[in-house]
Amino acid sequence: MPEIASGQSSAAIDRAVALLKAGQLIGLPTETVYGLAADADNPDAVAKVFAAKGRPADHPLIVHIGADDLLSHYARDIPDVAWALAEAFWPGPLTLILKKASGVPDVVTGGQDTVGIRVPGHPVALTLLRAFAQSRQNAGQQGGGLAAPSANRFGRISPTAARHVADELGDGVSLILDGGDCQVGIESTIVDLSRGEPVVLRPGAVTAEQLSLVLGEPVLIHTVEASDTPRVSGSLASHYAPLTPLQVLEGAVIRQILQGSGRYAAIVRDCPEIDTSIKQDPNVVVLKDEPAAYAHDFYRVLRDLDAGGYTNILVHALPTTPQWAAVQDRLGRAAHRDLSDNA
């Protein structure tokens, strides 16, 4: 199993920098989910990310940087709206899709002319990114960004704790920096700024309403599929998925199923629609009826239930309000069963 070291240890940060400079992979905590990080300027290292995850080569990666002054190293023709959003939300759970700079390896972008970039809002991630960028500068090199998709097998549940990365990838990662449980718990909002008006391609903790307030204009949500352009992370119909079949149902249906026979688990919201007797069932996990709190716990609970030997996981349907859009997106993809996937 890989080494797990405290991200607050300067020795662990130094070791992580050395591994990255040597073209190795590390597990990196962010405020959203844990990432599998490689030197974004090293095509061979980035290729190892795809191999470790089992990720298709045409699925782009997000480049994480330690400060927005590196933005122009990875992107070109940067519009004013990008700088406005960076000032408002970075460090934080917002990824900007921009035209890529000429030096960005094609392996990072899945062969596209765009690149996703963000500054993560986690102290360990920022410390590592800044130390790595400084080490490259000291060596007379530019860059310092890390290509870091979620540290899990492709299409599966994203990790929100260091132990999840170890369980998922094993020796596929050289070192995991432990930064505690992820504060947000789902992946970043992705906003496309490469083709004119800003458009949300993947909802997240930064909402369209918040983006609109900064930009002074409405920002639309257009969640994409894998064949769309630009392609972005988490765009498959089936994604963030447990191995156990998952169904999204109304509370009354869940109650009926649990009262019958079968090895079922359920995730429900703490709301009046769900009877107290259901909430007290040992196979039922009750999450707060609030979007941010629900998002924080969702992947962890889903991962725990997936390892519980259940035949099905039943999930209480979520509200359809804009505040729930990000979790709705993840739940819908987790529930979608790809029949070509034998798992």
CSV table of C-alpha atoms in Angstrom, one decimal:
chain,number,residue,atom,x,y,z
A,1,MET,CA,0.0,0.0,0.0
A,2,PRO,CA,1.2,3.6,-0.6
A,3,GLU,CA,2.6,5.8,2.1
A,4,ILE,CA,0.2,8.2,3.7
A,5,ALA,CA,1.8,11.2,5.3
A,6,SER,CA,0.5,14.3,7.0
A,7,GLY,CA,0.2,17.2,4.6
A,8,GLN,CA,1.2,19.5,7.4
A,9,SER,CA,4.6,18.0,7.5
A,10,SER,CA,7.3,20.0,5.7
A,11,ALA,CA,9.2,16.8,5.1
A,12,ALA,CA,6.2,15.2,3.4
A,13,ILE,CA,5.8,18.3,1.2
A,14,ASP,CA,9.5,18.1,0.2
A,15,ARG,CA,9.1,14.4,-0.6
A,16,ALA,CA,6.0,15.0,-2.7
A,17,VAL,CA,7.9,17.7,-4.6
A,18,ALA,CA,10.8,15.3,-5.3
A,19,LEU,CA,8.4,12.6,-6.5
A,20,LEU,CA,6.6,15.0,-8.8
A,21,LYS,CA,9.9,16.2,-10.3
A,22,ALA,CA,10.8,12.6,-10.8
A,23,GLY,CA,7.7,12.0,-12.8
A,24,GLN,CA,5.8,10.1,-10.1
A,25,LEU,CA,2.2,10.4,-9.0
A,26,ILE,CA,0.9,11.6,-5.6
A,27,GLY,CA,-2.5,11.8,-3.8
A,28,LEU,CA,-3.4,15.4,-3.2
A,29,PRO,CA,-6.1,16.7,-0.9
A,30,THR,CA,-8.2,19.6,-2.1
A,31,GLU,CA,-11.4,21.2,-0.7
A,32,THR,CA,-13.5,19.3,-3.3
A,33,VAL,CA,-12.1,15.7,-3.6
A,34,TYR,CA,-8.7,14.1,-3.4
A,35,GLY,CA,-6.7,14.4,-6.7
A,36,LEU,CA,-4.2,12.1,-8.4
A,37,ALA,CA,-1.5,14.6,-9.2
A,38,ALA,CA,1.3,14.7,-11.8
A,39,ASP,CA,3.6,17.4,-13.2
A,40,ALA,CA,1.3,19.1,-15.8
A,41,ASP,CA,4.4,20.0,-18.0
A,42,ASN,CA,5.6,16.4,-18.1
A,43,PRO,CA,3.7,14.3,-20.7
A,44,ASP,CA,5.1,11.0,-19.5
A,45,ALA,CA,4.0,11.7,-15.9
A,46,VAL,CA,0.6,12.7,-17.0
A,47,ALA,CA,0.3,9.5,-19.0
A,48,LYS,CA,0.7,7.6,-15.8
A,49,VAL,CA,-2.4,9.3,-14.4
A,50,PHE,CA,-4.4,7.8,-17.2
A,51,ALA,CA,-2.9,4.4,-16.7
A,52,ALA,CA,-3.5,4.4,-12.9
A,53,LYS,CA,-7.1,5.5,-13.3
A,54,GLY,CA,-7.9,3.5,-16.4
A,55,ARG,CA,-9.1,6.8,-17.9
A,56,PRO,CA,-9.7,7.1,-21.7
A,57,ALA,CA,-7.0,9.2,-23.3
A,58,ASP,CA,-9.5,11.7,-24.8
A,59,HIS,CA,-10.8,12.8,-21.4
A,60,PRO,CA,-9.1,16.0,-20.3
A,61,LEU,CA,-7.6,16.7,-17.0
A,62,ILE,CA,-7.8,19.8,-14.8
A,63,VAL,CA,-4.6,21.7,-14.1
A,64,HIS,CA,-4.2,22.9,-10.6
A,65,ILE,CA,-2.0,26.0,-9.9
A,66,GLY,CA,-0.9,27.7,-6.7
A,67,ALA,CA,-1.6,31.3,-7.8
A,68,ASP,CA,-3.3,33.0,-10.7
A,69,ASP,CA,-0.1,34.4,-12.0
A,70,LEU,CA,0.5,31.0,-13.6
A,71,LEU,CA,-2.7,31.2,-15.6
A,72,SER,CA,-1.0,32.7,-18.6
A,73,HIS,CA,1.5,29.8,-18.7
A,74,TYR,CA,-1.3,27.3,-19.4
A,75,ALA,CA,-3.9,29.5,-21.1
A,76,ARG,CA,-4.0,32.2,-23.9
A,77,ASP,CA,-6.5,34.8,-25.0
A,78,ILE,CA,-7.7,35.0,-21.4
A,79,PRO,CA,-10.8,37.2,-21.2
A,80,ASP,CA,-11.5,39.8,-18.6
A,81,VAL,CA,-14.3,37.6,-17.2
A,82,ALA,CA,-11.8,35.0,-16.3
A,83,TRP,CA,-9.8,37.4,-14.2
A,84,ALA,CA,-12.9,38.6,-12.5
A,85,LEU,CA,-14.0,35.1,-11.6
A,86,ALA,CA,-10.5,34.2,-10.5
A,87,GLU,CA,-10.4,37.2,-8.2
A,88,ALA,CA,-13.9,36.3,-6.7
A,89,PHE,CA,-13.6,32.6,-6.3
A,90,TRP,CA,-9.9,31.5,-6.2
A,91,PRO,CA,-8.6,29.8,-4.2
A,92,GLY,CA,-11.8,27.7,-4.4
A,93,PRO,CA,-14.0,25.1,-6.2
A,94,LEU,CA,-14.2,26.8,-9.6
A,95,THR,CA,-12.6,25.5,-12.8
A,96,LEU,CA,-12.3,27.8,-15.8
A,97,ILE,CA,-12.2,26.4,-19.4
A,98,LEU,CA,-9.9,28.6,-21.5
A,99,LYS,CA,-8.0,28.4,-24.7
A,100,LYS,CA,-4.8,26.4,-24.0
A,101,ALA,CA,-1.3,27.9,-24.3
A,102,SER,CA,0.9,26.3,-27.0
A,103,GLY,CA,3.1,24.6,-24.5
A,104,VAL,CA,0.4,22.6,-22.7
A,105,PRO,CA,0.9,18.9,-23.5
A,106,ASP,CA,-2.0,17.4,-25.6
A,107,VAL,CA,-2.2,14.5,-23.1
A,108,VAL,CA,-3.4,17.0,-20.5
A,109,THR,CA,-6.2,18.3,-22.7
A,110,GLY,CA,-7.3,15.1,-24.4
A,111,GLY,CA,-6.2,16.6,-27.7
A,112,GLN,CA,-8.5,19.7,-27.4
A,113,ASP,CA,-7.6,23.3,-27.9
A,114,THR,CA,-8.9,24.2,-24.4
A,115,VAL,CA,-7.7,23.5,-20.9
A,116,GLY,CA,-9.4,23.5,-17.5
A,117,ILE,CA,-7.6,25.4,-14.7
A,118,ARG,CA,-8.2,26.2,-11.0
A,119,VAL,CA,-6.5,27.3,-7.8
A,120,PRO,CA,-7.7,24.8,-5.1
A,121,GLY,CA,-8.9,26.2,-1.8
A,122,HIS,CA,-7.0,23.7,0.5
A,123,PRO,CA,-3.9,24.7,2.5
A,124,VAL,CA,-2.0,21.5,1.8
A,125,ALA,CA,-2.7,21.7,-1.9
A,126,LEU,CA,-1.6,25.3,-2.0
A,127,THR,CA,1.5,24.7,0.0
A,128,LEU,CA,2.5,21.8,-2.3
A,129,LEU,CA,1.7,23.7,-5.5
A,130,ARG,CA,3.7,26.8,-4.5
A,131,ALA,CA,6.6,24.6,-3.3
A,132,PHE,CA,6.6,22.7,-6.6
A,133,ALA,CA,6.4,25.9,-8.7
A,134,GLN,CA,9.3,27.3,-6.7
A,135,SER,CA,11.4,24.2,-7.3
A,136,ARG,CA,10.9,24.5,-11.0
A,137,GLN,CA,11.7,28.1,-10.9
A,138,ASN,CA,14.9,27.4,-9.0
A,139,ALA,CA,15.8,24.9,-11.7
A,140,GLY,CA,15.3,27.5,-14.4
A,141,GLN,CA,12.0,25.9,-15.5
A,142,GLN,CA,8.6,27.5,-16.0
A,143,GLY,CA,5.3,26.0,-15.0
A,144,GLY,CA,4.5,24.3,-11.7
A,145,GLY,CA,0.9,23.2,-12.3
A,146,LEU,CA,-0.3,19.8,-11.4
A,147,ALA,CA,-2.7,17.8,-13.6
A,148,ALA,CA,-4.9,16.2,-10.9
A,149,PRO,CA,-8.2,14.4,-11.7
A,150,SER,CA,-10.0,12.7,-8.8
A,151,ALA,CA,-7.9,9.9,-7.3
A,152,ASN,CA,-10.1,7.0,-8.1
A,153,ARG,CA,-10.6,4.4,-10.8
A,154,PHE,CA,-12.3,6.0,-13.8
A,155,GLY,CA,-16.0,6.5,-13.4
A,156,ARG,CA,-16.1,5.4,-9.8
A,157,ILE,CA,-16.8,7.3,-6.6
A,158,SER,CA,-14.5,10.2,-6.0
A,159,PRO,CA,-12.4,10.0,-2.8
A,160,THR,CA,-12.9,12.5,0.1
A,161,ALA,CA,-10.4,11.0,2.5
A,162,ALA,CA,-6.8,9.8,2.2
A,163,ARG,CA,-7.7,6.2,3.0
A,164,HIS,CA,-10.1,6.2,0.1
A,165,VAL,CA,-7.2,6.9,-2.3
A,166,ALA,CA,-5.2,4.1,-0.8
A,167,ASP,CA,-8.1,1.7,-1.0
A,168,GLU,CA,-8.8,2.7,-4.6
A,169,LEU,CA,-5.4,3.0,-6.2
A,170,GLY,CA,-3.0,1.0,-4.0
A,171,ASP,CA,0.5,1.1,-5.3
A,172,GLY,CA,-0.6,3.1,-8.3
A,173,VAL,CA,0.3,6.2,-6.3
A,174,SER,CA,3.7,6.8,-4.7
A,175,LEU,CA,2.6,9.0,-1.8
A,176,ILE,CA,-0.7,10.3,-0.4
A,177,LEU,CA,-0.7,13.6,1.5
A,178,ASP,CA,-3.3,13.5,4.2
A,179,GLY,CA,-5.2,16.7,4.5
A,180,GLY,CA,-8.2,15.4,6.4
A,181,ASP,CA,-11.8,15.0,5.0
A,182,CYS,CA,-12.6,17.2,2.0
A,183,GLN,CA,-14.6,20.3,3.0
A,184,VAL,CA,-16.9,20.4,-0.1
A,185,GLY,CA,-17.1,16.7,-0.9
A,186,ILE,CA,-18.0,17.0,-4.7
A,187,GLU,CA,-16.0,18.1,-7.7
A,188,SER,CA,-15.5,21.8,-8.7
A,189,THR,CA,-17.9,23.9,-10.8
A,190,ILE,CA,-16.7,24.0,-14.4
A,191,VAL,CA,-17.3,27.2,-16.4
A,192,ASP,CA,-16.5,27.4,-20.1
A,193,LEU,CA,-15.1,30.8,-21.0
A,194,SER,CA,-13.5,29.6,-24.3
A,195,ARG,CA,-16.4,30.2,-26.7
A,196,GLY,CA,-18.0,33.5,-25.8
A,197,GLU,CA,-20.6,33.8,-23.1
A,198,PRO,CA,-19.8,32.0,-19.8
A,199,VAL,CA,-21.6,28.7,-19.5
A,200,VAL,CA,-21.6,26.2,-16.5
A,201,LEU,CA,-20.7,22.8,-17.9
A,202,ARG,CA,-20.6,21.0,-14.5
A,203,PRO,CA,-22.4,22.4,-11.5
A,204,GLY,CA,-20.6,22.5,-8.1
A,205,ALA,CA,-20.3,24.5,-4.9
A,206,VAL,CA,-20.0,27.7,-6.8
A,207,THR,CA,-23.5,28.3,-8.2
A,208,ALA,CA,-24.6,29.9,-11.4
A,209,GLU,CA,-26.3,32.5,-9.3
A,210,GLN,CA,-23.0,33.4,-7.6
A,211,LEU,CA,-21.3,33.6,-10.9
A,212,SER,CA,-24.0,35.9,-12.2
A,213,LEU,CA,-23.6,38.3,-9.3
A,214,VAL,CA,-19.9,38.7,-10.1
A,215,LEU,CA,-20.3,39.1,-13.9
A,216,GLY,CA,-23.5,41.1,-13.8
A,217,GLU,CA,-25.2,38.9,-16.3
A,218,PRO,CA,-27.1,35.6,-16.3
A,219,VAL,CA,-24.9,32.4,-16.5
A,220,LEU,CA,-26.6,29.4,-18.0
A,221,ILE,CA,-26.1,25.8,-17.0
A,222,HIS,CA,-25.4,23.3,-19.8
A,223,THR,CA,-24.3,20.0,-18.4
A,224,VAL,CA,-22.4,18.2,-21.1
A,225,GLU,CA,-22.0,14.6,-22.2
A,226,ALA,CA,-18.7,13.0,-23.2
A,227,SER,CA,-19.2,13.6,-26.9
A,228,ASP,CA,-19.7,17.4,-26.5
A,229,THR,CA,-17.1,20.1,-27.2
A,230,PRO,CA,-15.3,21.0,-25.1
A,231,ARG,CA,-15.1,17.7,-23.3
A,232,VAL,CA,-14.8,18.1,-19.6
A,233,SER,CA,-14.2,15.9,-16.5
A,234,GLY,CA,-17.2,14.0,-15.2
A,235,SER,CA,-19.2,14.2,-18.4
A,236,LEU,CA,-20.1,10.6,-18.8
A,237,ALA,CA,-23.8,9.6,-18.3
A,238,SER,CA,-22.5,7.0,-15.9
A,239,HIS,CA,-19.9,8.5,-13.5
A,240,TYR,CA,-19.2,8.8,-9.8
A,241,ALA,CA,-20.8,5.4,-9.6
A,242,PRO,CA,-20.8,2.6,-7.0
A,243,LEU,CA,-20.4,-1.0,-8.1
A,244,THR,CA,-23.7,-1.7,-6.3
A,245,PRO,CA,-26.8,-0.8,-8.4
A,246,LEU,CA,-28.2,2.5,-7.2
A,247,GLN,CA,-31.8,3.7,-7.6
A,248,VAL,CA,-33.3,7.1,-7.0
A,249,LEU,CA,-36.8,6.8,-5.5
A,250,GLU,CA,-39.5,8.7,-3.6
A,251,GLY,CA,-39.7,8.3,0.1
A,252,ALA,CA,-42.9,6.2,0.0
A,253,VAL,CA,-41.3,3.7,-2.4
A,254,ILE,CA,-38.2,3.4,-0.3
A,255,ARG,CA,-40.3,2.7,2.7
A,256,GLN,CA,-42.2,-0.1,0.9
A,257,ILE,CA,-39.1,-1.7,-0.4
A,258,LEU,CA,-37.4,-1.7,3.0
A,259,GLN,CA,-40.4,-3.3,4.6
A,260,GLY,CA,-40.0,-6.3,2.2
A,261,SER,CA,-37.3,-8.9,2.0
A,262,GLY,CA,-33.9,-8.2,0.5
A,263,ARG,CA,-30.5,-6.8,1.3
A,264,TYR,CA,-31.1,-3.1,0.7
A,265,ALA,CA,-29.5,0.1,2.0
A,266,ALA,CA,-30.9,3.5,1.7
A,267,ILE,CA,-29.8,7.2,1.8
A,268,VAL,CA,-32.6,9.5,2.9
A,269,ARG,CA,-32.9,13.2,3.7
A,270,ASP,CA,-33.8,14.3,7.2
A,271,CYS,CA,-37.2,15.7,6.2
A,272,PRO,CA,-40.9,15.1,7.1
A,273,GLU,CA,-41.4,12.9,4.1
A,274,ILE,CA,-39.4,10.2,5.7
A,275,ASP,CA,-41.0,8.3,8.7
A,276,THR,CA,-39.1,8.1,11.9
A,277,SER,CA,-39.2,4.3,11.7
A,278,ILE,CA,-37.3,4.5,8.4
A,279,LYS,CA,-34.7,6.8,9.8
A,280,GLN,CA,-34.0,4.4,12.6
A,281,ASP,CA,-33.5,1.4,10.3
A,282,PRO,CA,-29.9,0.2,10.7
A,283,ASN,CA,-29.5,0.0,6.9
A,284,VAL,CA,-30.6,3.6,6.4
A,285,VAL,CA,-28.2,6.6,6.4
A,286,VAL,CA,-29.9,9.9,7.1
A,287,LEU,CA,-28.2,13.0,5.6
A,288,LYS,CA,-29.0,16.6,6.3
A,289,ASP,CA,-31.7,18.2,4.1
A,290,GLU,CA,-29.4,21.0,3.0
A,291,PRO,CA,-27.3,21.0,-0.2
A,292,ALA,CA,-23.8,21.8,1.1
A,293,ALA,CA,-24.1,19.4,4.1
A,294,TYR,CA,-25.5,16.6,1.9
A,295,ALA,CA,-22.7,17.1,-0.7
A,296,HIS,CA,-20.1,17.0,2.0
A,297,ASP,CA,-21.2,13.5,3.1
A,298,PHE,CA,-22.6,11.9,0.0
A,299,TYR,CA,-19.5,10.3,-1.5
A,300,ARG,CA,-18.3,9.0,1.8
A,301,VAL,CA,-21.6,7.4,2.6
A,302,LEU,CA,-22.0,6.0,-0.9
A,303,ARG,CA,-18.5,4.5,-0.7
A,304,ASP,CA,-19.3,2.9,2.7
A,305,LEU,CA,-22.6,1.4,1.5
A,306,ASP,CA,-20.9,0.1,-1.6
A,307,ALA,CA,-18.6,-1.9,0.5
A,308,GLY,CA,-21.5,-3.2,2.7
A,309,GLY,CA,-22.6,-6.2,0.6
A,310,TYR,CA,-26.0,-4.8,-0.3
A,311,THR,CA,-27.8,-5.8,-3.5
A,312,ASN,CA,-29.1,-2.3,-4.1
A,313,ILE,CA,-28.6,1.2,-2.8
A,314,LEU,CA,-31.8,3.3,-2.6
A,315,VAL,CA,-31.5,7.0,-2.6
A,316,HIS,CA,-34.3,9.4,-1.7
A,317,ALA,CA,-35.0,11.8,-4.6
A,318,LEU,CA,-33.6,15.3,-4.2
A,319,PRO,CA,-35.4,18.6,-4.6
A,320,THR,CA,-35.2,20.1,-8.1
A,321,THR,CA,-34.3,23.6,-7.0
A,322,PRO,CA,-31.2,25.3,-8.3
A,323,GLN,CA,-29.5,25.0,-4.9
A,324,TRP,CA,-29.5,21.2,-5.3
A,325,ALA,CA,-28.2,21.2,-9.0
A,326,ALA,CA,-24.7,20.0,-8.2
A,327,VAL,CA,-25.7,17.1,-6.1
A,328,GLN,CA,-28.5,16.2,-8.5
A,329,ASP,CA,-25.9,16.0,-11.2
A,330,ARG,CA,-23.7,13.6,-9.3
A,331,LEU,CA,-26.6,11.5,-8.1
A,332,GLY,CA,-28.0,11.2,-11.6
A,333,ARG,CA,-24.7,10.0,-13.0
A,334,ALA,CA,-24.2,7.6,-10.1
A,335,ALA,CA,-27.5,6.0,-10.7
A,336,HIS,CA,-27.0,5.6,-14.5
A,337,ARG,CA,-26.0,2.1,-15.3
A,338,ASP,CA,-23.7,1.6,-18.3
A,339,LEU,CA,-24.7,-1.8,-19.7
A,340,SER,CA,-21.3,-2.0,-21.4
A,341,ASP,CA,-19.6,-1.9,-18.0
A,342,ASN,CA,-19.4,-5.4,-16.6
A,343,ALA,CA,-18.7,-4.0,-13.2
